[in-house]
mmCIF file of C-alpha atoms in Angstrom:
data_model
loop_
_atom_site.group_PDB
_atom_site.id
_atom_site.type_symbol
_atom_site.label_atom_id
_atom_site.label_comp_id
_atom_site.label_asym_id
_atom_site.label_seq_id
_atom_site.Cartn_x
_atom_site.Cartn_y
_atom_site.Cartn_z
ATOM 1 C CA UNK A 1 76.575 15.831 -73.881
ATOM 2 C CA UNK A 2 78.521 19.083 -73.963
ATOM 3 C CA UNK A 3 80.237 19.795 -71.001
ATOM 4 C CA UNK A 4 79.438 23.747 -71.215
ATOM 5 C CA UNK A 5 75.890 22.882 -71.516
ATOM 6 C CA UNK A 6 76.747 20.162 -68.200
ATOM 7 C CA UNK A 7 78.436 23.795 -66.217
ATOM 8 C CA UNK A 8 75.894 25.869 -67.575
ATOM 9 C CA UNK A 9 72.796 23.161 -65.721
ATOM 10 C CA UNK A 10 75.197 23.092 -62.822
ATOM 11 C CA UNK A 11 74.786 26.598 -62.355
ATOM 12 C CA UNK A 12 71.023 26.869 -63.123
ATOM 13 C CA UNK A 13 70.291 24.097 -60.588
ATOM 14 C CA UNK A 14 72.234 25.983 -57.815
ATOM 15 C CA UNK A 15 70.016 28.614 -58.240
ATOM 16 C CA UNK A 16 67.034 27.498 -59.353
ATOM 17 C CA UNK A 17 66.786 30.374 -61.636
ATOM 18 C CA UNK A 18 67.263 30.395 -65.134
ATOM 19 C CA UNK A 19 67.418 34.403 -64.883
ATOM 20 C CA UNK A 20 69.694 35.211 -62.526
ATOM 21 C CA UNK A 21 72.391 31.929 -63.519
ATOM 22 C CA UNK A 22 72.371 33.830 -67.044
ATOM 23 C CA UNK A 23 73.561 37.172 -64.939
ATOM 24 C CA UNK A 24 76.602 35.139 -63.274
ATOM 25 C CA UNK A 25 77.579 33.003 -66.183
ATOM 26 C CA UNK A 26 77.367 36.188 -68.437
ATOM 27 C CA UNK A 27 74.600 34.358 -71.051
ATOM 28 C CA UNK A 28 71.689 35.276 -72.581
ATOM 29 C CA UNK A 29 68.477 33.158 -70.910
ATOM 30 C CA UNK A 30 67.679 31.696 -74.482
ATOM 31 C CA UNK A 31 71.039 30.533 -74.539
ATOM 32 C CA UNK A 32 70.873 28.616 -71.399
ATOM 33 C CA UNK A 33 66.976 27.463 -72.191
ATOM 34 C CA UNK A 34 68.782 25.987 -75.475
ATOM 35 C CA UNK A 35 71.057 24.156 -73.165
ATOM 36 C CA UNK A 36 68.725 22.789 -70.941
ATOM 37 C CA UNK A 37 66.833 21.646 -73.880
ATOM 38 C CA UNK A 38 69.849 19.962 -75.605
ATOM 39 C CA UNK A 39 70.324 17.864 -71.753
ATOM 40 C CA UNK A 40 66.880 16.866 -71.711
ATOM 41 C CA UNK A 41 66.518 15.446 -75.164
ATOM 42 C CA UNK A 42 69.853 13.189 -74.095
ATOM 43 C CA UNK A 43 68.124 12.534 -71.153
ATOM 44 C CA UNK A 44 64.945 11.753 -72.560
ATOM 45 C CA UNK A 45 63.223 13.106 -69.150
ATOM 46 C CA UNK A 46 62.385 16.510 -68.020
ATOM 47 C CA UNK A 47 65.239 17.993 -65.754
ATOM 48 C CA UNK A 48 63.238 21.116 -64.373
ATOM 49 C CA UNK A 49 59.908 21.604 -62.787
ATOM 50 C CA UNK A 50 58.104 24.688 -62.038
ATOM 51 C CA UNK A 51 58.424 25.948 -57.864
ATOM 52 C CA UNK A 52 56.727 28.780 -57.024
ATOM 53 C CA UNK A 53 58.359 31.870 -58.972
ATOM 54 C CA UNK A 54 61.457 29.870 -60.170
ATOM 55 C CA UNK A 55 62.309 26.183 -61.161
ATOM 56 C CA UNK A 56 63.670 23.038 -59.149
ATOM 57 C CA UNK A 57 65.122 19.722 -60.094
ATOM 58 C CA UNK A 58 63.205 16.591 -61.052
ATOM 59 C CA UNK A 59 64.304 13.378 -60.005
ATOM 60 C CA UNK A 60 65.821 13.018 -63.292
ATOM 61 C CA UNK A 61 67.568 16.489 -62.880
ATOM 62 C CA UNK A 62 68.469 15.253 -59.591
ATOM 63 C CA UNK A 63 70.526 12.079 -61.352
ATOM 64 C CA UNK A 64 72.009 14.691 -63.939
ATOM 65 C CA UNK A 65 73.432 16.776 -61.483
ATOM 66 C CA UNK A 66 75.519 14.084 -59.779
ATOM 67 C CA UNK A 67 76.581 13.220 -63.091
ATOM 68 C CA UNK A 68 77.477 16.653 -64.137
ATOM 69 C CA UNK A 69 79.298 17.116 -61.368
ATOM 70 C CA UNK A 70 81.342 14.062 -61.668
ATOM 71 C CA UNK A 71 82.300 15.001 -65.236
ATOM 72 C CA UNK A 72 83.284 18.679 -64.087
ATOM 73 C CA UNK A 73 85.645 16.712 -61.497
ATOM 74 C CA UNK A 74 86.684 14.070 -64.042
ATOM 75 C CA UNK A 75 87.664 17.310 -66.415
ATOM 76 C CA UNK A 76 89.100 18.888 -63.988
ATOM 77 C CA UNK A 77 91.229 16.598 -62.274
ATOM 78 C CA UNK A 78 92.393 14.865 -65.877
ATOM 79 C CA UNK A 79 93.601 18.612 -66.761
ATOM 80 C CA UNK A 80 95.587 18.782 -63.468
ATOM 81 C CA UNK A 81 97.258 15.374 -63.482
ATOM 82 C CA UNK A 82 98.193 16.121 -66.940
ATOM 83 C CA UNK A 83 99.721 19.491 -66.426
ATOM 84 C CA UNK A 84 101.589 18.022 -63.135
ATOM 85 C CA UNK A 85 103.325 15.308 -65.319
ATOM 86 C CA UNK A 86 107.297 15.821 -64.644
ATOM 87 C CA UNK A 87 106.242 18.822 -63.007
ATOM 88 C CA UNK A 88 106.765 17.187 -59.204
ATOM 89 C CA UNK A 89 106.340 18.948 -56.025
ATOM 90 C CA UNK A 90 104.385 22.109 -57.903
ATOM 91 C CA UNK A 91 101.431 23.361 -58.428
ATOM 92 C CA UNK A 92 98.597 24.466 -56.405
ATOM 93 C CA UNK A 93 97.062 22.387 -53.562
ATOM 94 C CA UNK A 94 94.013 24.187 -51.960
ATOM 95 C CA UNK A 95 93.290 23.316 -48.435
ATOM 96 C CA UNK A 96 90.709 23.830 -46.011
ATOM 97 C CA UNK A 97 91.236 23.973 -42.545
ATOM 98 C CA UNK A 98 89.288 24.437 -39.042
ATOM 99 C CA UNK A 99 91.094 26.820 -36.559
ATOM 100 C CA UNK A 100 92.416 24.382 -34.200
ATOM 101 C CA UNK A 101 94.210 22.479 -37.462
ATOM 102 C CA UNK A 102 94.999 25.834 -38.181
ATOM 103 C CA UNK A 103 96.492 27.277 -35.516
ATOM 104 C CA UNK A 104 98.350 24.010 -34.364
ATOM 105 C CA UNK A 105 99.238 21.293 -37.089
ATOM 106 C CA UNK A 106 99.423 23.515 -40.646
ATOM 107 C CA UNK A 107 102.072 25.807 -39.518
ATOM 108 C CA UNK A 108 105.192 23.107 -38.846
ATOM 109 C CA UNK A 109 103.539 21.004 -42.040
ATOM 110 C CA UNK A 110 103.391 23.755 -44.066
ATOM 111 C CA UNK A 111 107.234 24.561 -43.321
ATOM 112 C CA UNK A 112 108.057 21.380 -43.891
ATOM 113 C CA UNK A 113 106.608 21.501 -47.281
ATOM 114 C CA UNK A 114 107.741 24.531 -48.227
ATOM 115 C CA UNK A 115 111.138 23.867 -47.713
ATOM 116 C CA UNK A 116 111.208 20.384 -50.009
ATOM 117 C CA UNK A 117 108.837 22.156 -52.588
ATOM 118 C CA UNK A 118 109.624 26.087 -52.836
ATOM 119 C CA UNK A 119 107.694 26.239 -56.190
ATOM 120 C CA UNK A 120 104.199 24.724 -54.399
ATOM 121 C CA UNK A 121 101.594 27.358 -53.439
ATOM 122 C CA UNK A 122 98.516 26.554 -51.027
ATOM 123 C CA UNK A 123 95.337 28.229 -51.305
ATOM 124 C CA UNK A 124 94.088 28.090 -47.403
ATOM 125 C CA UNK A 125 90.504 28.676 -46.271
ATOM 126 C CA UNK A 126 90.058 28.538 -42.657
ATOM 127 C CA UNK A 127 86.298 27.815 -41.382
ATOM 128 C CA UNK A 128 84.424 25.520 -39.293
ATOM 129 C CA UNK A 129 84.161 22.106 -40.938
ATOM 130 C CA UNK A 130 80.508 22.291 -41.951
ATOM 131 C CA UNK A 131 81.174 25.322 -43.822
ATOM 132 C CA UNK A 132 84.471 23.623 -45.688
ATOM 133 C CA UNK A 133 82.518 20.385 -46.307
ATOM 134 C CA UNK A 134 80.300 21.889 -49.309
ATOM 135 C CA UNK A 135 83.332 23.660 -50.733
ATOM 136 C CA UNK A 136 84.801 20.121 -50.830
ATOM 137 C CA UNK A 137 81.779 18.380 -52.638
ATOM 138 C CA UNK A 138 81.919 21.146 -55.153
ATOM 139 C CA UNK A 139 85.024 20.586 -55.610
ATOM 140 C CA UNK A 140 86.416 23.709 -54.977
ATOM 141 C CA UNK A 141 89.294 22.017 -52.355
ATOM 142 C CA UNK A 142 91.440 19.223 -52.849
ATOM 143 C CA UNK A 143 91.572 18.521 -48.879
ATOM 144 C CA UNK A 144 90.269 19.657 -45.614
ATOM 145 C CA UNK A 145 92.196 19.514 -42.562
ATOM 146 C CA UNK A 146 89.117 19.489 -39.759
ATOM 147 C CA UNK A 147 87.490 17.439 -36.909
ATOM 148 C CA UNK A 148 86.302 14.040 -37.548
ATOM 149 C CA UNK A 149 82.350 13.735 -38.491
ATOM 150 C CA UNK A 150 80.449 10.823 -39.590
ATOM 151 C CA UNK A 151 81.423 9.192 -42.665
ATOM 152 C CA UNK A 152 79.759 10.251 -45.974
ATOM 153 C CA UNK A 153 79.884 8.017 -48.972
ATOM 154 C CA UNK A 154 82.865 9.277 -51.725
ATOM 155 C CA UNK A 155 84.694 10.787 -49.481
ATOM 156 C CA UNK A 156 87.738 9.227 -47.559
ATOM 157 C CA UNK A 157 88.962 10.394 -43.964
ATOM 158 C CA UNK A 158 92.379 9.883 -42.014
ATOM 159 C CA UNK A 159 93.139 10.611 -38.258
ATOM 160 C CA UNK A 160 95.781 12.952 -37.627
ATOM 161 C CA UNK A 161 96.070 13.165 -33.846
ATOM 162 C CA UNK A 162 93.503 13.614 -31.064
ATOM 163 C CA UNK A 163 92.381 16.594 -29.537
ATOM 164 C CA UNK A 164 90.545 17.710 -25.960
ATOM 165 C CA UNK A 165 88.159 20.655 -25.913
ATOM 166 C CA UNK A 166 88.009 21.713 -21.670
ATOM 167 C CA UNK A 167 87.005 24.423 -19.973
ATOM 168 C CA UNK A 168 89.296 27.575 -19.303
ATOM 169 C CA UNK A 169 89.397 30.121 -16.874
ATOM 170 C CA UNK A 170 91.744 33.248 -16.006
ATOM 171 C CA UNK A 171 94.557 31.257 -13.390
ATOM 172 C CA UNK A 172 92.521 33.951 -10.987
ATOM 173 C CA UNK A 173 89.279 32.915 -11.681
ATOM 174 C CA UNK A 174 87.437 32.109 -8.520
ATOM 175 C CA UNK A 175 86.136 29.044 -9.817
ATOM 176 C CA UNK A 176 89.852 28.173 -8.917
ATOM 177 C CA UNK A 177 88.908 28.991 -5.123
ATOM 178 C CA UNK A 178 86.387 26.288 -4.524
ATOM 179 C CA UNK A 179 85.179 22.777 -5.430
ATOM 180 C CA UNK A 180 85.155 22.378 -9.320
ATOM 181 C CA UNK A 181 81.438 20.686 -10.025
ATOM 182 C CA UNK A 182 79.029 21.033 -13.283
ATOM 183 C CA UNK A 183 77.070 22.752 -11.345
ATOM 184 C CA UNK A 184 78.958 25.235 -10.043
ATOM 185 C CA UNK A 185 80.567 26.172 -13.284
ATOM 186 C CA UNK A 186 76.826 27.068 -14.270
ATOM 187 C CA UNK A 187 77.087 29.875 -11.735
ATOM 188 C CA UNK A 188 79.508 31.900 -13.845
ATOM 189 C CA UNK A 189 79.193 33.396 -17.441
ATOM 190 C CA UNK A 190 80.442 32.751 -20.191
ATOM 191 C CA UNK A 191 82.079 33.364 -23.625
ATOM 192 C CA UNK A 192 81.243 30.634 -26.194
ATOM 193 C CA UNK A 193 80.573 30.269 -29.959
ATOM 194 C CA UNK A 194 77.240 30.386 -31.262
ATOM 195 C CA UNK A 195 74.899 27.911 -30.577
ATOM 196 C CA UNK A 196 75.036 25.194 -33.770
ATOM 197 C CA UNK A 197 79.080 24.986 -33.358
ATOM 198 C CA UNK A 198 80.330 21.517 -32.443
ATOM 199 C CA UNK A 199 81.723 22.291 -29.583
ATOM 200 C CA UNK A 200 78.945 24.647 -28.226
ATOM 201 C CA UNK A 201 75.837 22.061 -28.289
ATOM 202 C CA UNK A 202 78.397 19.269 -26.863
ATOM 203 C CA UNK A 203 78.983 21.413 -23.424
ATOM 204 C CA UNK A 204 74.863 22.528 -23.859
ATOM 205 C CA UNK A 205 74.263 18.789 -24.329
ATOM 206 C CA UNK A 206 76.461 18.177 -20.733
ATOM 207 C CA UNK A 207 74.454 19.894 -18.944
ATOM 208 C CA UNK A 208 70.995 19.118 -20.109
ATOM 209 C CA UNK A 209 72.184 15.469 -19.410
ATOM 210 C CA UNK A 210 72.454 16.224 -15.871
ATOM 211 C CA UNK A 211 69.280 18.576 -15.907
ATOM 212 C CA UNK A 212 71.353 21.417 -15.101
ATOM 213 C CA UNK A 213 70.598 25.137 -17.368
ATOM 214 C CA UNK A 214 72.681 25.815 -20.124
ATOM 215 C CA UNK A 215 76.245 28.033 -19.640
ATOM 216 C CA UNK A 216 75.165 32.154 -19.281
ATOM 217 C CA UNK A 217 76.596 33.357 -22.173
ATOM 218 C CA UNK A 218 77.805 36.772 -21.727
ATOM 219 C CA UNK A 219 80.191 36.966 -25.095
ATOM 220 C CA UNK A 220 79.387 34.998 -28.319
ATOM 221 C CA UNK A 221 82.441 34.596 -30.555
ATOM 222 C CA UNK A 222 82.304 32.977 -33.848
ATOM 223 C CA UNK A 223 86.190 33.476 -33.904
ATOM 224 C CA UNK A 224 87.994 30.747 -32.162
ATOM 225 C CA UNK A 225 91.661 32.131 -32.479
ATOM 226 C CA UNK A 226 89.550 35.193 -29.628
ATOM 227 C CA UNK A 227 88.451 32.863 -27.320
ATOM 228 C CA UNK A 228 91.818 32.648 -25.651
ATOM 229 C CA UNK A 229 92.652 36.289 -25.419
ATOM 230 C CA UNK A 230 88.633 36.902 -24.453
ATOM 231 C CA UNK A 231 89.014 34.530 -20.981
ATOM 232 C CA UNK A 232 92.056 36.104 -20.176
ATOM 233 C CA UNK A 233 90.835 39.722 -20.444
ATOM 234 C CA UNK A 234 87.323 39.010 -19.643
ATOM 235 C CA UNK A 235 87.370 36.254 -16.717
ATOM 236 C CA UNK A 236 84.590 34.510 -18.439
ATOM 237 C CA UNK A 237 84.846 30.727 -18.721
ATOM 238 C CA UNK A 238 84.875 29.114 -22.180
ATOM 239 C CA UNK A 239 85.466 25.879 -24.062
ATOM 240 C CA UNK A 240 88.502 25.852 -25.911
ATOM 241 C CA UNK A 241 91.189 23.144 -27.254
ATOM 242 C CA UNK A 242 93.615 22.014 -24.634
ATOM 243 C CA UNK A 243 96.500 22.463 -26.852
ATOM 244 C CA UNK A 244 96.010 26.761 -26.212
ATOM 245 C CA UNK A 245 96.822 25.353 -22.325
ATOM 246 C CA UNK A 246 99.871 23.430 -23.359
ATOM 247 C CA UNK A 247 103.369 23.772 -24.768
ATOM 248 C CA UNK A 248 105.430 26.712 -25.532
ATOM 249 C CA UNK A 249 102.940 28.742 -27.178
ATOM 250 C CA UNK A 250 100.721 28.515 -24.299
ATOM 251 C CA UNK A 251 98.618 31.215 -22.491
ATOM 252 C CA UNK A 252 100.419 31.192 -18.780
ATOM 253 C CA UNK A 253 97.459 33.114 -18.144
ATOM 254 C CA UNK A 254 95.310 30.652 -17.853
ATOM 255 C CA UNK A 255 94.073 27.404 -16.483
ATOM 256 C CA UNK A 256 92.170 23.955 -17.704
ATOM 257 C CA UNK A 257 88.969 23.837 -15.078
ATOM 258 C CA UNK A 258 89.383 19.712 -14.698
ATOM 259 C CA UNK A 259 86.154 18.005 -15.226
ATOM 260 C CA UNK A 260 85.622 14.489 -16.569
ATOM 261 C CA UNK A 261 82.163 15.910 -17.599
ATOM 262 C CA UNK A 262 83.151 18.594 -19.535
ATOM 263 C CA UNK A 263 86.114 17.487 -21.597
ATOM 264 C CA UNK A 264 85.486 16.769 -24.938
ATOM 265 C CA UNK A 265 87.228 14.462 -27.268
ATOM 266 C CA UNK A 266 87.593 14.770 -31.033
ATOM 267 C CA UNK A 267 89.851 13.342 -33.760
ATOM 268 C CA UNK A 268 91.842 15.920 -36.250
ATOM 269 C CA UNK A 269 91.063 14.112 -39.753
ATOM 270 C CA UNK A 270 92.194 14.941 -43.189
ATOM 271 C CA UNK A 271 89.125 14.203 -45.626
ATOM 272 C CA UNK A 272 89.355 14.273 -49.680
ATOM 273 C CA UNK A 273 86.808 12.685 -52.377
ATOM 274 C CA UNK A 274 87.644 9.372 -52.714
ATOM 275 C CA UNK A 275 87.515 8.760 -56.229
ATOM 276 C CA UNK A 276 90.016 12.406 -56.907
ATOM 277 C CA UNK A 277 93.097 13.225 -57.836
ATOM 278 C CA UNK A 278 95.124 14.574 -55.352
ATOM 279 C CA UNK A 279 98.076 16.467 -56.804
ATOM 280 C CA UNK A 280 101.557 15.261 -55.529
ATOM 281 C CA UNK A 281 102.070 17.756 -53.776
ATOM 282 C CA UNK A 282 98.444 17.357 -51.724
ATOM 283 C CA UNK A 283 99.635 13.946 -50.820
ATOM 284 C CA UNK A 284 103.024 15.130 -49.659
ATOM 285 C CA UNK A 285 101.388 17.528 -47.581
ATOM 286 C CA UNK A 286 99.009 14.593 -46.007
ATOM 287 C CA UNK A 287 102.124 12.794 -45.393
ATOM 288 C CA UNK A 288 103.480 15.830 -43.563
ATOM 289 C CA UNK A 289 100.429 16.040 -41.149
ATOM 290 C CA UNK A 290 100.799 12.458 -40.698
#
């Protein structure tokens, strides 16, 4: 099999389209029929199937994709161990991380790095783990740096440190004033992500389990790094890490509402495929977060 043909049936089962993967991979559609025909005779199975106005994968197709993708990887990753032979702490490690990792662990690893490796350079993308998680599988990042989810076969996850999400308030909030319950922080509005973010359906979650309505939500932010700045200005309540509330970097401005039933704990993880190759300096950086 010809690994252009194995990039070009890649592409054409992404979009399930022979017409418009021609227009991104710059080919002509006979050319990419040709290729599709060259796979299936290998295959000795059909890898298409008519759907509707365009095409979707058989359960043979299905099989060749996994493999196509492995090979991409396997190319890929033979090409970069290669190139990083005597080469050290260089290179390019590309990293995705959620905006708590972000904000709190990268910068000090990063430094560290940096400062053993001058000649490394790091390709961040910073998004909520379920976004980064596809980018990983298609191997378009070495590593993600994100909150721990359930495990998922070829892939390989280490804790980094834990992590509270509470609720926050302006210090002169009046929730501050009284007798801190569930249901009295239901009385109040609030600025929260969207709903379908971790963190969002966990606090929605807290109070259907006591039969209590879901937060008002005045302000929805898909930004975490705004949350912060949004209670403080706004005197909504939100749900934010703990580490905004602690340590020199801190907000002064504002205050943890305690509540056993509305703080949430998570695990920081680092996550890579199991079965790729991490350049050296990926694994130094790991290290570093460590």
């Amino acid at each position: 099999m010809d690994l252009r043909d194995l990039r070009y049936f890649e592409t054409i089962a992404e979009l399930e389209h022979v017409g418009q993967a021609a227009e991104r991979l710059h080919r002509t559609q006979p050319a990419l029929t040709g290729a599709i025909r060259r796979l299936e005779k290998a295959a000795g199975a059909p890898l298409f199937e008519r759907a509707g106005r365009g095409i979707r994968l058989t359960p043979a197709g299905k099989v060749m994709l996994r493999w196509a993708r492995q090979l991409r990887f396997d190319a890929q990753d033979a090409q970069r161990e290669m190139s990083d032979i005597g080469r050290g702490l260089s290179g390019e490690v590309r990293v995705g991380v959620v905006p708590t990792a972000a904000q709190f662990l990268m910068p000090k690893a990063v430094s560290r790095l940096l400062k053993e490796a001058p000649e490394v350079t790091l390709k961040t993308t910073v998004a909520l783990v379920d976004a980064l998680m596809p980018m990983l599988r298609a191997g378009e990042l070495d590593l993600i740096v994100g909150t721990e989810r359930r495990a998922e076969a070829g892939f390989v996850s280490q804790r980094l440190v834990e992590d509270a999400v509470v609720v926050a308030a302006s210090a002169k909030h009046p929730v501050f004033a009284g007798k801190t319950s569930l249901k009295a922080l239901g009385e109040y509005r609030w600025v929260l992500q969207p709903a379908g973010a971790p963190t969002r359906d966990w606090l929605d979650h807290s109070f259907d389990r006591h039969g209590l309505p879901r937060p008002v939500v005045q302000v929805e932010s898909s930004s975490l790094q705004m949350l912060p700045a949004l209670i403080a200005e706004t005197g909504l309540l939100s749900f934010i890490s703990r580490r905004h509330l602690e340590g020199p970097g801190r907000l002064r401005s504002l205050r943890e509402v305690v509540l056993k039933d509305t703080t949430m704990r998570r695990h920081l993880v680092v996550t890579h495929r199991a079965q790729a190759y991490l350049p050296p300096a990926a694994t130094r950086l790991i290290a570093l977060l460590s």
